[in-house]
Every structure is written in C-alpha cells, then in structure tokens.
Coordinates of C-alpha atoms in Angstrom, one line a residue:
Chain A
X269 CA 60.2 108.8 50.5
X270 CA 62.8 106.2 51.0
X271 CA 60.7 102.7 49.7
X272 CA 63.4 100.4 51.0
X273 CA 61.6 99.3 53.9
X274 CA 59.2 97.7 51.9
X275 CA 61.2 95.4 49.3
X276 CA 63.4 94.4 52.4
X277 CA 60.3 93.4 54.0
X278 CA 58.8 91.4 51.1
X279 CA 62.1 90.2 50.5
X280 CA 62.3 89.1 53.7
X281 CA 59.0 87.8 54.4
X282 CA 59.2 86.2 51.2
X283 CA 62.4 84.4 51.8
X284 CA 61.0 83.1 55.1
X285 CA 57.2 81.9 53.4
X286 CA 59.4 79.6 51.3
X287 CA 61.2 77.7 53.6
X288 CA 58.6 77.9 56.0
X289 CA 56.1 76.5 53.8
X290 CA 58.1 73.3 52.4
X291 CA 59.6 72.5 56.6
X292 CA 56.3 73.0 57.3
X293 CA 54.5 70.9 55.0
X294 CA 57.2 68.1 55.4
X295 CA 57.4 68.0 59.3
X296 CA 53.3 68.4 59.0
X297 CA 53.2 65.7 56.8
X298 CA 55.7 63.2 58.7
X299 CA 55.1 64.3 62.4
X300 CA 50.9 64.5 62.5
X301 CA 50.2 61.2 60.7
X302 CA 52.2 59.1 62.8
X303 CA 52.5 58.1 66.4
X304 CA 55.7 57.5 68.0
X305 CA 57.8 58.5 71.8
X306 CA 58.5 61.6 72.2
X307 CA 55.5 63.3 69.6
X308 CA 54.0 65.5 71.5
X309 CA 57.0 66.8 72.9
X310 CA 58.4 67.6 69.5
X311 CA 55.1 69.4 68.5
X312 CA 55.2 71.4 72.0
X313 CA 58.8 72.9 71.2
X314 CA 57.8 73.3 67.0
X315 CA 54.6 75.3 68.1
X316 CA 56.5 77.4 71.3
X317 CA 57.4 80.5 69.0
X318 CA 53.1 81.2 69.2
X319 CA 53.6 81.2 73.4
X320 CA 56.7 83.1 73.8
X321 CA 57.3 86.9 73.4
X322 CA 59.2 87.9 70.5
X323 CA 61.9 88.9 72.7
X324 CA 62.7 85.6 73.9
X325 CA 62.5 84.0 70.7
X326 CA 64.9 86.7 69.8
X327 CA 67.3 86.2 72.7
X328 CA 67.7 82.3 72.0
X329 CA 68.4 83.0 68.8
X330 CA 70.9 85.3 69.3
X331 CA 72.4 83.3 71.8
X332 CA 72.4 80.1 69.0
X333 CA 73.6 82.8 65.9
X334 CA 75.6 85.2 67.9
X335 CA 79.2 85.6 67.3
X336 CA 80.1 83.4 70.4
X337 CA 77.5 80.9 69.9
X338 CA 77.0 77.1 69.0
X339 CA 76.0 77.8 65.3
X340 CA 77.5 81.1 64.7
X341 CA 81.0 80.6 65.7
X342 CA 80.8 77.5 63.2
X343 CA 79.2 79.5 60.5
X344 CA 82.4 82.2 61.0
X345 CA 85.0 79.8 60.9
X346 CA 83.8 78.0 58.4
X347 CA 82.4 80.2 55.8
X348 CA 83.0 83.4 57.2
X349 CA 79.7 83.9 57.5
X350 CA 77.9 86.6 60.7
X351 CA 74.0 85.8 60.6
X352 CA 73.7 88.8 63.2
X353 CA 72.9 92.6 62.1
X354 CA 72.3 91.3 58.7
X355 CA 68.7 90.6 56.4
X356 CA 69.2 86.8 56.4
X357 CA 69.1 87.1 60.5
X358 CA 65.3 88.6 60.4
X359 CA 64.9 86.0 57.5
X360 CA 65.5 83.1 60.5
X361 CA 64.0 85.3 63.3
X362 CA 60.7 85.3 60.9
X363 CA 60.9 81.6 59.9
X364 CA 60.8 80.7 63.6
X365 CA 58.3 83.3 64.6
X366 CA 56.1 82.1 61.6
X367 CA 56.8 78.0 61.5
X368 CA 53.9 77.1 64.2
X369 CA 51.1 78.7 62.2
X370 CA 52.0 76.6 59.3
X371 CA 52.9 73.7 61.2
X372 CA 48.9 73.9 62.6
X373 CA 47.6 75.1 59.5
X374 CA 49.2 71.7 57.9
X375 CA 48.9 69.1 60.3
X376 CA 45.0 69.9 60.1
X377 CA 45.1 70.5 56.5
X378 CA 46.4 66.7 56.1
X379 CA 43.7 65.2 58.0
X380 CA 40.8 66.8 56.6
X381 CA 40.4 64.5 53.8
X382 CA 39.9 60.6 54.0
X383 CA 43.1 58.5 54.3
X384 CA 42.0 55.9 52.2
X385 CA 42.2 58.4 49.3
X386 CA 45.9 57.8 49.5
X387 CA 46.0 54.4 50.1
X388 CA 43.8 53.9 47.3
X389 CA 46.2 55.2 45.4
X390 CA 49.1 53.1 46.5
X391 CA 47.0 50.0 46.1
X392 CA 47.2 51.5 42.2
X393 CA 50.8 50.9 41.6
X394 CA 51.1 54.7 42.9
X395 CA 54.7 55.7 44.6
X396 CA 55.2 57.2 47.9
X397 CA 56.1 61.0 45.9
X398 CA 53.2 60.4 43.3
X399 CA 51.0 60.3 46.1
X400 CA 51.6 63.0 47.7
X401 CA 51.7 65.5 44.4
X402 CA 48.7 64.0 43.5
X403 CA 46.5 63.1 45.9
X404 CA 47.7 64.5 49.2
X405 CA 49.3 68.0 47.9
X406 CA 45.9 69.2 46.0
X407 CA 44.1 67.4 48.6
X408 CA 45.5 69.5 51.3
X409 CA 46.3 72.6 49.2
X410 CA 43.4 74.7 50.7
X411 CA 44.9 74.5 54.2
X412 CA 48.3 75.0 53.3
X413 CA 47.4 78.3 51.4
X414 CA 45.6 79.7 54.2
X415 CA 48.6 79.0 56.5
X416 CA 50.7 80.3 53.5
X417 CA 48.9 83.5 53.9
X418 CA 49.4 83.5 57.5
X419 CA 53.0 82.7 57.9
X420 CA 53.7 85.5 55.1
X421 CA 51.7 88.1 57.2
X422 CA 53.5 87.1 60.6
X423 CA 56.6 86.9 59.1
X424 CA 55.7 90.6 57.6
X425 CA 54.7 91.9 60.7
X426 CA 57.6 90.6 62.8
X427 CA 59.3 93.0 65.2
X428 CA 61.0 92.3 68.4
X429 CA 62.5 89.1 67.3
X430 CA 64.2 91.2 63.8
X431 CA 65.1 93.5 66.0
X432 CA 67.4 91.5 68.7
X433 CA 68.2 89.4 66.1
X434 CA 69.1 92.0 62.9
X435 CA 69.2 95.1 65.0
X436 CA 68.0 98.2 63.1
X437 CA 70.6 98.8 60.4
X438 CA 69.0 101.4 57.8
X439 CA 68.7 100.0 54.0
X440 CA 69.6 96.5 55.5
X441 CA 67.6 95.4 57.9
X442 CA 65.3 98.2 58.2
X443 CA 61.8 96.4 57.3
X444 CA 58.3 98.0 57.6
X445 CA 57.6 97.7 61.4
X446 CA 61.1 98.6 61.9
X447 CA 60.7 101.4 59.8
X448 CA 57.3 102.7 62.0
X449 CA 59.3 102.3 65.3
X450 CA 62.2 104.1 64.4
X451 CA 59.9 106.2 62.4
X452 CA 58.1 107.3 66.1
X453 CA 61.2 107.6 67.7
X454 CA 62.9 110.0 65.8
X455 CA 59.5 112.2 65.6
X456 CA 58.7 111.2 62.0
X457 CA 55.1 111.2 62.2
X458 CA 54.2 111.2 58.2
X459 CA 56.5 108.5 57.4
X460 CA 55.1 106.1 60.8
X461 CA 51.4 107.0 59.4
X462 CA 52.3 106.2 55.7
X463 CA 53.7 102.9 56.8
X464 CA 51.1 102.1 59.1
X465 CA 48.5 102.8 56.2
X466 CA 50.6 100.3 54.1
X467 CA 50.5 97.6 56.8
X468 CA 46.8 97.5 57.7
X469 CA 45.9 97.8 53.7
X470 CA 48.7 94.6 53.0
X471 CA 46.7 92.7 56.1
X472 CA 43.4 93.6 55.7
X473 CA 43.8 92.3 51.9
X474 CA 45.3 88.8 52.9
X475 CA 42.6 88.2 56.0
X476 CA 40.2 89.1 53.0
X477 CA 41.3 87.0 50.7
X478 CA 41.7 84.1 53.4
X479 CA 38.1 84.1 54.5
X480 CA 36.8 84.2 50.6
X481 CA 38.9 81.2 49.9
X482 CA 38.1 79.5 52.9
X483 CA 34.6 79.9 52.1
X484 CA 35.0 78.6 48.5
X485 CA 36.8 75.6 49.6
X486 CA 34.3 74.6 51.7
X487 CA 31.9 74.7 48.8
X488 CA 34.3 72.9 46.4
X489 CA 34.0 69.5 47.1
X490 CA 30.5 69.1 48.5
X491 CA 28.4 71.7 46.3
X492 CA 26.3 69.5 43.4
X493 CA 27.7 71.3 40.7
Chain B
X1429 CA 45.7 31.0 44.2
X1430 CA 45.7 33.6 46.4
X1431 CA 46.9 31.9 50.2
X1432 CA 47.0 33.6 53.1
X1433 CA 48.1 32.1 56.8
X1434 CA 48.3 34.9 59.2
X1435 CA 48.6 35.7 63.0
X1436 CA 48.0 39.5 64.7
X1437 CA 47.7 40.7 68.1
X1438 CA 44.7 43.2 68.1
X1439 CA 43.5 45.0 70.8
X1440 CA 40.7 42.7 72.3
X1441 CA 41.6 39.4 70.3
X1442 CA 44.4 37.9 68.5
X1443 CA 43.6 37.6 65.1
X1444 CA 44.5 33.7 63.2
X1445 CA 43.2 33.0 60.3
X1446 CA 44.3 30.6 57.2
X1447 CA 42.5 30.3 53.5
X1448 CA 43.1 30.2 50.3
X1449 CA 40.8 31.5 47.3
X1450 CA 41.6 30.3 44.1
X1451 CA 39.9 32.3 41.5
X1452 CA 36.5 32.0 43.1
X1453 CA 35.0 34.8 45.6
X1454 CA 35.2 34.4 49.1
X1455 CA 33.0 35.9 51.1
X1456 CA 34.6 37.1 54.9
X1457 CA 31.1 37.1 56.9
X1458 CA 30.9 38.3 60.5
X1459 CA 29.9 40.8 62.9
X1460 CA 31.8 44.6 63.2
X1461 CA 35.2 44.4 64.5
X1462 CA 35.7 40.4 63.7
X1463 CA 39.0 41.7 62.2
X1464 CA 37.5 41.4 58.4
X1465 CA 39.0 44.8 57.4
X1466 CA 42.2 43.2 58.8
X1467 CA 42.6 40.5 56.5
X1468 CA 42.3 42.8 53.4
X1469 CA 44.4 45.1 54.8
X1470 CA 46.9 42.5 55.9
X1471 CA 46.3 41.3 52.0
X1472 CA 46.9 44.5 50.4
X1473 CA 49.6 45.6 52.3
X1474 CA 47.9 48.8 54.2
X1475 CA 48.7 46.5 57.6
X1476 CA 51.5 43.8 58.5
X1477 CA 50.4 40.6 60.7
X1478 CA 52.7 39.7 63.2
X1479 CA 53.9 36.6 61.6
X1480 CA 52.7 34.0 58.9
X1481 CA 52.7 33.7 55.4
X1482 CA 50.3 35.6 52.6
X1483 CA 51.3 34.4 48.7
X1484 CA 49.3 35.2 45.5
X1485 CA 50.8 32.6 42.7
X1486 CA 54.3 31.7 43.0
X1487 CA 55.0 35.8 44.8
X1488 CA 55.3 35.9 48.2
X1489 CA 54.0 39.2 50.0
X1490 CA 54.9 38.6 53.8
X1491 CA 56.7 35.7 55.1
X1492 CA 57.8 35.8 58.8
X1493 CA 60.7 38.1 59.6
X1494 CA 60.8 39.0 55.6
X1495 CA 60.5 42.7 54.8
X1496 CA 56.9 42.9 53.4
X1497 CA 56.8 43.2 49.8
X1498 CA 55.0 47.2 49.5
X1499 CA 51.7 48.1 48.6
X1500 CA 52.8 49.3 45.2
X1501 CA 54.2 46.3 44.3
X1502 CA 51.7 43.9 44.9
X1503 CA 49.3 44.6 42.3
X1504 CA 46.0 44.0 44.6
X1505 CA 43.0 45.7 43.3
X1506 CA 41.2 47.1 46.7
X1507 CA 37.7 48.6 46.7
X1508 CA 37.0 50.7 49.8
X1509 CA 33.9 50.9 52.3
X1510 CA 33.5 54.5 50.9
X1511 CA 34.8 54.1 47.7
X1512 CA 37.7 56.6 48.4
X1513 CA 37.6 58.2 45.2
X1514 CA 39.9 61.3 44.6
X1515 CA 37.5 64.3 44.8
X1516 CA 39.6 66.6 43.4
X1517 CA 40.0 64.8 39.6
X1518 CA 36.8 64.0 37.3
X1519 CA 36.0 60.4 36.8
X1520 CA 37.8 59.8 33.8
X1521 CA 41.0 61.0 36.0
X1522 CA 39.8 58.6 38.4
X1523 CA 40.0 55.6 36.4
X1524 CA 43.0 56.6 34.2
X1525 CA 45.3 57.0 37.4
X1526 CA 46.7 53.7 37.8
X1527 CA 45.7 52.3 34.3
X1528 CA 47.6 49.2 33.0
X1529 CA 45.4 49.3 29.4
X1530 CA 43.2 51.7 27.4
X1531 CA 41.6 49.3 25.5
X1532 CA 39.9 46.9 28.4
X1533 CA 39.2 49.6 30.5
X1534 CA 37.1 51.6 27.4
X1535 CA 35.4 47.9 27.5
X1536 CA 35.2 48.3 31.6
X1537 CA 33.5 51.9 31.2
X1538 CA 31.1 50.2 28.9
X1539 CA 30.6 47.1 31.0
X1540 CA 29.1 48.7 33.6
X1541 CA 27.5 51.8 31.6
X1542 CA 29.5 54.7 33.3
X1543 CA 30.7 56.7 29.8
X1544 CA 28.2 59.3 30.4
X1545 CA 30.2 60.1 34.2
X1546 CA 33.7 60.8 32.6
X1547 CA 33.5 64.3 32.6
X1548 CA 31.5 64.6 36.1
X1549 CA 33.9 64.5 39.7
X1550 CA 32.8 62.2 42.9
X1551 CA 30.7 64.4 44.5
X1552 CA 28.1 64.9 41.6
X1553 CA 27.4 61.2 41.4
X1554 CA 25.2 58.8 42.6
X1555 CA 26.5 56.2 45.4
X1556 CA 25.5 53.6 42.5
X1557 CA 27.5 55.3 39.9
X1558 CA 30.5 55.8 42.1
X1559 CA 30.7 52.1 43.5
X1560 CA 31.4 51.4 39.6
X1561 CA 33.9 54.2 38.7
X1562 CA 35.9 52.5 41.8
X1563 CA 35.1 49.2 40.4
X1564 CA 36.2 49.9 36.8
X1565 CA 39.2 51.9 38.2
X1566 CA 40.4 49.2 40.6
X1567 CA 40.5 47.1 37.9
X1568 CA 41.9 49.1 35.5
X1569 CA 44.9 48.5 37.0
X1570 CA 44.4 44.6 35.8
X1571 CA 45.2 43.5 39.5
X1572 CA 46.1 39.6 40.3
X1573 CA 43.5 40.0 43.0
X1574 CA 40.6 42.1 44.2
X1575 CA 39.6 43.1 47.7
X1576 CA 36.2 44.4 48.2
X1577 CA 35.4 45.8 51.8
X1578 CA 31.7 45.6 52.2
X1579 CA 31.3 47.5 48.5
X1580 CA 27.7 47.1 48.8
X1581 CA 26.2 48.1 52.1
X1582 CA 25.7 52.1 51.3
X1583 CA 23.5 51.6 48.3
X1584 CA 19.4 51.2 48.1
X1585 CA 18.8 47.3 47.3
X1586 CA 17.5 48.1 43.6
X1587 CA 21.1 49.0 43.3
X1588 CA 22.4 46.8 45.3
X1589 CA 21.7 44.0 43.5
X1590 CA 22.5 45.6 40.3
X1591 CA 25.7 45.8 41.5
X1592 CA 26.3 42.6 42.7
X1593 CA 24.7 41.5 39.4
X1594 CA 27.1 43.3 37.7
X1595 CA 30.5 42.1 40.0
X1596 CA 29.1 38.5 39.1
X1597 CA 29.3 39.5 35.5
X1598 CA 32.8 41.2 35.8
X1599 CA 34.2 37.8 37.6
X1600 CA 33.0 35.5 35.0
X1601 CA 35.3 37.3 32.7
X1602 CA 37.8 37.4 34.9
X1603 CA 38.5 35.3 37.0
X1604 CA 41.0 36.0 39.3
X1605 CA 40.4 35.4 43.0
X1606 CA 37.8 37.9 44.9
X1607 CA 37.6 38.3 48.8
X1608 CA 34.6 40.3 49.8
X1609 CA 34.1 41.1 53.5
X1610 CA 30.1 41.5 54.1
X1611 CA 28.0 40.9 57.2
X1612 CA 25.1 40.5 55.0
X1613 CA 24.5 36.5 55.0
X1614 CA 22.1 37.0 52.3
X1615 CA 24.7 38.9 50.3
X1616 CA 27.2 36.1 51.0
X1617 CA 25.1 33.6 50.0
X1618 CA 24.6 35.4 46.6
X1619 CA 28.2 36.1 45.6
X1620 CA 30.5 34.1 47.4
X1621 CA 31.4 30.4 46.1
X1622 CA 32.8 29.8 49.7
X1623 CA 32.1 31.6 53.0
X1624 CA 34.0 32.0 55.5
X1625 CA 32.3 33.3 59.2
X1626 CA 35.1 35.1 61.2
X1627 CA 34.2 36.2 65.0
X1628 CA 36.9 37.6 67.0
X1629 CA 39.6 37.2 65.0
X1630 CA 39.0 33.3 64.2
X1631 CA 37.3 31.4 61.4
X1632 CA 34.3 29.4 63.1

C-alpha cells in the first residue's frame, strides 16, 4: 500500500488552511465591517468558487498559471518557476476552491458579538492590533474554527480543480480523491475502497467535531456557570 | 474644561450643538434619536462631526479640516448603554485591560464593593454588578473625561439609585468633567449640575 496519497493530501490541504485562514480572516475582517462602492461586487467574485464547477475554477486558473499566461509566464521568467503539474498548483486550486467558506464563516463570525466590545477597548488606550488579538480574535474564534474545519475538508476533498490544475502525476500530485479516481480507472477496487473508507472516516470526524463545538460555543458565553 | 462646538449632517436633522462642562456633570436630556449618542461618540472619537471644534484642556481632539486626534489617544473614559464588557476575560481581566494604576483601582474595586466578582466573567453577574466593573474599569484607565451613555436605564430603581449614589460619590473624588446622556428628567435632575435638553440635533 503506497500511503503517499495521503501526506500529499494533508500536506496539501494543510498548506492551503493556512493561507486560507489568515486572507480569510483579514479580507473578513476589512471587507464585512465596512461599507464602501463596489462591496458587494467584490464579495460576489470572492464567494464565486461555491457557484462554479470545479472545472471552471480549474480552467481560469490554468489559463492565469499556465505556461503562456498572465502570472505564469512572469513566474517563469522570473524565478523559473511552472505552478502547473506540480503540488503547489492543487495548493492554489484548493485555496480558491476553499476561500468562500471561510470568507462566510468569518464575515459572520465578526458580527456575532457586540461592536462596542472593541470600541470599548479603544476608548482604553487599546491599539488597532491589540484589539483585534484580544478582543475581536477570541471573540470571533468559534466561527473562524468552524470555517477552519471546513476550508481544510474542502480543500481535502478537492478534485476537478487539482486535476486541471496539477494533472495526476503519481507521488506528486496524486492526493486522496485523485488517488480513488485513478484508483477506479485502472480497476483497483481495494485500493478506491480503502481510500474511500479513509475519506468518509477523516469527514465524518470533522462534521462531528464541528457540531459538538458549535454546540459548546453556544453555551459558552450565556450558560450561568 | 472639556469644550465642545460641533456641526453633523444626520439623516433626518443636522446636528449643532456647543457646551462646555468643566469638572461638573452634564446631563444630555432628550428624547431617542435627539443625536445624544452622537455627541459622546463625536467626544470620544467612535464618530467625526463634519466641522467644529471639540478640546479637553489645552488638547485639541477635532478642529476643522485637522486629522482627528484617534480614539486611543484621547484618554476619554466611555461607559456604554450595555456595558460592553469583554465576555470572554473574568472581571479582574476586565478592569486590568487598560489600567493606568494598581493602587487606585484596588481603591476603585473597594469603592464600589466588587472584590468578591474578580474571579467571576460578565455573564454570571448581576446588571448592578456589571454597570460597576465598567465603571471601575473605565476609570481605571484614570481618563481626563468620562462619557456615560444612559448607564442607568437597564437596572431595577433599588439599584438604580445605588448607582447613581455611588457615581455621585466617585465624582466628588474626582472631579473631572462627566457627560451623561439620560432621558430620565428625574435622573437629570439628580446627577447633573447643568442640563442640557437636545431635540433634533439642537440644544432647546
């Protein structure tokens, strides 16, 4: 049993979580408290990934990384660098395919407590970053797990975009649900049904989890004791 | 003194007001959505007017055309509607957040008889016991000022007036100027050594 499939995956899914989960928190933070031109706009094109088949998702980024294209032919003569047919590809296929849920999972997180919490704070001498480790990071932190959870799932799970993106290149960009379809393909039933296991077991775990801690958080600041 | 000589455009009403509170309490008396919350805001630096002039001393916090001096800077001790205590961190947290000096705020927890909450968060105290904790911890921060936005009107009147008792107390010893927006008269009356009635946005 070949177990690369897996640490690719939770390398990549992991790689992608992380920078998923601080642009997330960021554009959360700066785009859903204020009002300007243009806002909903913005949030329309952040949250499209959740509307559009994986395959188009795919495509445009292909178009945007591919040899030819506006960021990969600067990448290439620049640093020499190909995104396409390698792991750090399905790392940007999965942070695009996962952003939205933490984008949502943020924006509501941030307004689910009272904004005069922070500006109490500020009225204390408090700056800007002090605030928001203090006040509106723990404040918020139940949300932002939750969409942590989901974004790492998605970004687990993710398939067509890897595959236009990262193509299926064995101990490279082979993850998990690469590994099943290829798996199928090639008549490899016992190595699909042990990955499949794997998969539902990994999900079924974090939607768990999820609704236990949601259901403690709601508890946490309202319960008497 | 505490002066403050500001215009805003609001939604319904233009807002123009001018006062200035040396270290007495002023009361802001009027009906909902006079533009009370407004002044304070304007005052502590949550909200800009449009133009005019707002000093505290010889410090000026918004002049015309002037980048506003921030929130952070202004030293303005604000006590919220709701109290707006952190939920997440236990009283003691509370207080000690924005703490100029140990030793008068031990004197502040005893003031007002809250040393037995230290231990206990915002949710598993009275609304009497948290009005102090965000009394004692606004002014832990030893402010030049104190804003108070209607800090009595969710409490029963046996508290109520223990409270205001107890503000009473606190600005006898130390006087430094105190704008409470109310629309209480009888409250106004009580505390304030000036009133001033605001409807729409103007001081009648």
């Amino acid at each position: 049993m070949n177990f690369t499939p897996f640490f690719l995956s939770l390398k990549i899914a992991g790689s992608a979580t992380v920078i998923v989960l601080i642009l997330g928190t960021i554009l959360a933070r700066v785009i859903a408290r204020n009002r300007f031109p243009g806002k909903r706009i913005i949030e329309s094109i952040l949250l499209l990934p959740i509307v559009l088949p994986p395959t188009v998702v795919g495509f445009g980024l292909l178009y945007l990384f591919g040899k030819n294209g506006p960021i990969g032919s600067f990448l290439l003569q620049w640093i020499d660098y190909q995104i396409v047919f390698t792991w750090t590809g399905a790392v940007i296929a999965a942070i695009v395919v996962s952003f939205p849920l933490m984008y949502q999972s943020a924006s509501a997180a941030f307004q689910t407590y009272d904004r005069n919490v922070e500006n109490a704070a500020y009225t204390m001498g408090a700056s800007k970053l002090k605030v928001f480790w203090t006040i509106s990071f723990p404040l918020a932190w139940p949300g932002l797990l939750a969409g942590l959870i989901l974004t790492f799932s998605r970004a687990l799970g993710e398939f067509g975009a890897t595959l236009m993106v990262a193509g299926y290149i064995p101990n490279q960009t082979e993850t998990i649900p690469l590994a099943i379809y290829f798996a199928v393909e090639s008549g490899n039933t016992e190595t699909a049904i042990f990955w499949v296991v794997s998969m539902v077991i990994i999900g079924f775990s974090a939607m768990l989890w999820l609704n236990w801690w949601s259901g403690r958080n709601i508890l946490r600041f309202t319960s008497e004791n | 003194m505490l002066s403050v000589s500001i215009q805003k455009q609001l939604k319904n009403y233009s807002l123009e007001i001018h006062f200035n509170v040396n270290e007495e309490i002023i009361a802001l008396f009027g009906p909902s959505g006079a533009g009370k919350t407004t002044i304070l805001n304007c005052i502590a630096g949550l909200a800009h007017p449009d133009q005019g002039l707002i000093q505290l001393e010889n410090r000026t916090f918004y002049e015309t055309k002037k980048k506003p001096v921030p929130i952070q800077k202004r030293n303005i001790g604000y006590l919220f509607q709701d109290y707006a205590l952190f939920p997440h961190m236990t009283v003691q947290k509370n207080i000690s957040y924005g703490m100029k000096d140990a030793h008068l705020t031990e004197q502040l927890i005893d003031t007002v008889a809250i040393r037995h909450l230290l231990d206990r968060y915002p949710n598993q105290i009275s609304g009497g016991e948290k009005q102090r904790v965000a009394l004692v911890r606004a002014l832990a921060t030893k402010p030049d000022a104190l804003l108070l936005d209607e800090p009595f009107s969710a409490l029963d009147q046996d508290t109520r007036v223990e409270c205001q008792n107890e503000l009473l107390r606190l600005h006898e010893l130390w006087k430094i100027p105190m704008i409470l927006v109310t629309h209480d008269l009888k409250e106004a009356n009580k505390l304030a050594d000036r009133i001033l009635k605001i409807d729409k946005g103007k001081s009648l």
